[in-house]
CSV table of C-alpha atoms in Angstrom, one decimal:
chain,number,residue,atom,x,y,z
S,26,UNK,CA,116.6,55.3,124.9
S,27,UNK,CA,113.9,55.0,122.7
S,28,UNK,CA,111.5,57.5,124.6
S,29,UNK,CA,114.8,59.9,124.1
S,30,UNK,CA,115.3,59.0,120.0
S,31,UNK,CA,111.1,59.4,119.9
S,32,UNK,CA,111.1,62.7,122.0
S,33,UNK,CA,113.9,64.2,119.7
S,34,UNK,CA,112.3,63.2,116.9
S,35,UNK,CA,108.9,64.9,117.7
S,36,UNK,CA,110.4,68.1,118.6
S,37,UNK,CA,112.0,68.3,115.5
S,38,UNK,CA,108.5,67.4,113.8
S,39,UNK,CA,107.1,70.6,115.6
S,40,UNK,CA,110.2,72.7,115.1
S,41,UNK,CA,109.1,72.3,111.0
S,42,UNK,CA,105.3,72.6,111.2
S,43,UNK,CA,106.4,75.8,112.9
S,44,UNK,CA,108.7,76.9,110.3
S,45,UNK,CA,106.0,76.0,108.2
S,46,UNK,CA,103.5,78.1,109.6
S,47,UNK,CA,105.4,81.5,110.1
S,48,UNK,CA,106.5,80.6,106.1
S,49,UNK,CA,102.5,80.8,105.1
S,50,UNK,CA,102.0,83.5,107.7
S,51,UNK,CA,104.4,85.4,106.5
S,52,UNK,CA,103.5,85.4,102.8
S,53,UNK,CA,100.0,86.2,103.6
S,54,UNK,CA,101.4,88.9,105.1
S,55,UNK,CA,103.0,90.2,101.8
S,56,UNK,CA,99.6,89.4,99.7
S,57,UNK,CA,97.8,91.4,102.2
S,58,UNK,CA,100.2,94.0,102.0
S,59,UNK,CA,100.3,94.3,98.4
S,60,UNK,CA,96.4,94.5,98.3
S,61,UNK,CA,96.0,97.8,101.0
S,62,UNK,CA,99.1,99.7,99.1
S,63,UNK,CA,99.3,103.4,101.1
S,64,UNK,CA,96.7,105.9,99.9
S,65,UNK,CA,97.6,109.0,98.8
S,66,UNK,CA,96.3,112.2,100.4
S,67,UNK,CA,92.4,112.0,101.0
S,68,UNK,CA,91.2,114.4,98.4
S,69,UNK,CA,88.8,116.7,99.2
S,70,UNK,CA,86.2,118.7,96.6
S,71,UNK,CA,85.7,121.6,98.6
S,72,UNK,CA,87.9,125.0,98.2
S,73,UNK,CA,89.8,125.4,94.6
S,74,UNK,CA,89.9,122.6,92.2
S,75,UNK,CA,93.0,120.7,91.8
S,76,UNK,CA,94.4,122.4,88.2
S,77,UNK,CA,92.7,125.8,89.3
S,78,UNK,CA,94.7,129.1,90.6
S,79,UNK,CA,94.8,129.1,94.2
S,80,UNK,CA,93.7,132.3,95.6
S,81,UNK,CA,95.7,135.4,95.5
S,82,UNK,CA,96.0,136.6,99.4
S,83,UNK,CA,98.7,138.2,101.2
S,84,UNK,CA,99.4,136.5,104.6
S,85,UNK,CA,100.4,137.8,107.8
S,86,UNK,CA,104.1,135.5,108.8
S,87,UNK,CA,104.8,135.0,112.3
S,88,UNK,CA,108.6,134.2,111.8
S,89,UNK,CA,109.1,137.0,108.9
S,90,UNK,CA,108.1,139.4,106.0
S,91,UNK,CA,104.4,138.8,104.9
S,92,UNK,CA,103.4,136.1,102.5
S,93,UNK,CA,102.1,136.0,98.7
S,94,UNK,CA,100.3,132.9,98.1
S,95,UNK,CA,98.6,132.3,94.8
S,96,UNK,CA,100.7,134.4,93.0
S,97,UNK,CA,103.5,133.3,90.6
S,98,UNK,CA,106.8,132.1,92.6
S,99,UNK,CA,110.4,131.1,91.9
S,100,UNK,CA,109.4,127.5,94.0
S,101,UNK,CA,106.1,125.5,94.0
S,102,UNK,CA,104.7,125.9,97.9
S,103,UNK,CA,103.0,123.0,100.2
S,104,UNK,CA,100.8,125.0,102.8
S,105,UNK,CA,100.3,122.4,105.3
S,106,UNK,CA,97.5,123.3,107.6
S,107,UNK,CA,98.0,122.7,111.5
S,108,UNK,CA,96.2,123.0,114.7
S,109,UNK,CA,98.5,123.2,118.0
S,110,UNK,CA,96.2,120.8,119.6
S,111,UNK,CA,96.3,117.9,116.8
S,112,UNK,CA,98.7,115.0,117.8
S,113,UNK,CA,98.9,113.6,114.1
S,114,UNK,CA,100.0,117.3,113.3
S,115,UNK,CA,102.8,117.5,115.6
S,116,UNK,CA,103.8,113.9,114.5
S,117,UNK,CA,104.2,114.9,111.0
S,118,UNK,CA,106.6,118.2,111.5
S,119,UNK,CA,109.7,116.1,111.6
S,120,UNK,CA,108.7,114.5,107.9
S,121,UNK,CA,107.7,118.1,106.9
S,122,UNK,CA,111.1,119.4,108.0
S,123,UNK,CA,112.7,116.1,106.1
S,124,UNK,CA,110.8,117.2,103.0
S,125,UNK,CA,112.0,120.9,103.3
S,126,UNK,CA,115.6,120.1,103.7
S,127,UNK,CA,115.5,117.2,100.9
S,128,UNK,CA,113.2,119.3,98.5
S,129,UNK,CA,113.9,123.0,98.9
S,130,UNK,CA,115.6,123.2,95.7
S,131,UNK,CA,112.2,123.5,93.9
S,132,UNK,CA,109.4,123.9,97.1
S,133,UNK,CA,108.5,126.1,100.0
S,134,UNK,CA,107.3,124.5,102.7
S,135,UNK,CA,104.8,126.7,104.4
S,136,UNK,CA,102.8,126.5,107.7
S,137,UNK,CA,99.4,127.4,108.4
S,138,UNK,CA,96.7,128.0,110.9
S,139,UNK,CA,94.1,130.1,112.7
S,140,UNK,CA,93.5,130.7,116.6
S,141,UNK,CA,96.1,132.4,119.3
S,142,UNK,CA,98.7,133.8,118.2
S,143,UNK,CA,100.5,132.8,121.7
S,144,UNK,CA,99.6,129.4,121.3
S,145,UNK,CA,101.3,129.3,118.1
S,146,UNK,CA,104.8,131.0,119.4
S,147,UNK,CA,105.0,127.9,122.0
S,148,UNK,CA,104.4,125.5,119.3
S,149,UNK,CA,107.2,127.3,117.1
S,150,UNK,CA,109.8,127.5,119.8
S,151,UNK,CA,108.8,124.2,121.5
S,152,UNK,CA,109.2,122.5,117.6
S,153,UNK,CA,112.1,124.6,116.4
S,154,UNK,CA,110.0,126.2,113.7
S,155,UNK,CA,111.4,129.3,113.5
S,156,UNK,CA,112.8,128.6,109.8
S,157,UNK,CA,109.5,128.2,108.4
S,158,UNK,CA,107.1,130.7,107.1
S,159,UNK,CA,104.0,130.4,109.4
S,160,UNK,CA,100.6,132.4,108.9
S,161,UNK,CA,97.7,132.4,111.4
S,162,UNK,CA,95.0,133.2,108.6
S,163,UNK,CA,91.3,131.9,108.9
S,164,UNK,CA,90.9,133.2,105.6
S,165,UNK,CA,93.1,131.0,104.1
S,166,UNK,CA,91.6,128.4,105.4
S,167,UNK,CA,88.3,129.7,104.4
S,168,UNK,CA,90.0,129.7,100.8
S,169,UNK,CA,90.7,126.0,100.7
S,170,UNK,CA,87.6,124.9,103.0
S,171,UNK,CA,89.7,123.4,104.9
S,172,UNK,CA,87.3,121.3,107.3
S,173,UNK,CA,89.8,118.6,108.6
S,174,UNK,CA,93.2,118.5,109.9
S,175,UNK,CA,96.0,117.8,109.1
S,176,UNK,CA,95.7,119.1,105.6
S,177,UNK,CA,97.6,120.0,102.8
S,178,UNK,CA,97.5,121.8,99.8
S,179,UNK,CA,100.5,122.1,97.1
S,180,UNK,CA,100.5,124.6,94.9
S,181,UNK,CA,102.7,124.9,92.0
S,182,UNK,CA,105.3,128.3,91.3
S,183,UNK,CA,102.3,129.7,88.4
S,184,UNK,CA,100.3,129.3,91.3
S,185,UNK,CA,98.2,126.6,90.5
S,186,UNK,CA,96.7,123.9,92.7
S,187,UNK,CA,98.8,120.8,91.9
S,188,UNK,CA,97.4,118.2,94.8
S,189,UNK,CA,95.5,119.0,98.5
S,190,UNK,CA,93.7,116.3,101.1
S,191,UNK,CA,94.1,115.5,104.1
S,192,UNK,CA,97.3,113.9,105.4
S,193,UNK,CA,97.4,111.7,108.6
S,194,UNK,CA,100.7,110.3,107.8
S,195,UNK,CA,104.0,110.7,106.0
S,196,UNK,CA,103.0,108.4,103.0
S,197,UNK,CA,99.7,110.4,102.6
S,198,UNK,CA,102.0,114.1,103.1
S,199,UNK,CA,104.5,112.4,100.2
S,200,UNK,CA,101.5,111.8,97.8
S,201,UNK,CA,101.2,115.2,97.3
S,202,UNK,CA,104.7,115.8,96.1
S,203,UNK,CA,104.1,112.5,93.7
S,204,UNK,CA,101.3,114.4,92.5
S,205,UNK,CA,103.8,117.1,91.3
S,206,UNK,CA,106.1,114.6,89.6
S,207,UNK,CA,103.4,112.7,88.4
S,208,UNK,CA,100.6,115.0,87.3
S,209,UNK,CA,97.8,112.8,88.9
S,210,UNK,CA,96.7,114.6,91.7
S,211,UNK,CA,96.2,110.9,94.0
S,212,UNK,CA,95.7,107.6,94.0
S,213,UNK,CA,92.2,108.0,94.2
S,214,UNK,CA,92.4,110.1,90.8
S,215,UNK,CA,94.6,107.7,89.2
S,216,UNK,CA,92.1,104.5,89.8
S,217,UNK,CA,89.1,106.6,88.8
S,218,UNK,CA,91.0,107.3,85.7
S,219,UNK,CA,91.9,103.5,85.0
S,220,UNK,CA,88.2,102.4,86.0
S,221,UNK,CA,86.8,105.1,84.1
């Protein structure tokens, strides 16, 4: 009987130690999460600078009439540069659909790429992108000096670049929209302002 009581007490001691360890690890995860906060879009200094006017371009649209970019519009435009072979680009398409649905009163989402039209038409059909303006223009990519994908550019209704950068996840994509609300282009820019 003594062995049974000893085993039961030992078992409860082990369980309490495990609870303590789990609590300490959970707190450490919280501390690490605060230290490694989500980063905004990775700003590229190539192409039109933030605050500059976007290039005035007339672009072909695979899903409708030509697009005008850079001129004054009724709404801001989020131009999302993608590729048919980019898995991250495809993974962000549901986020773009959600952003378009939630922010449609003030924002148009434009998909942009270059390359062979049949591949892009297949992507449009496979992903249900028929309602998005979708332009194939190497001129647009060169104007913004896009070198890595996926890349996003937020252009205000006045034609001015509000935010831009490499967007590898939804948080980075949404940081471009936050730039419109806060006037700060990215988390890096905000940290630069506080460091100065």
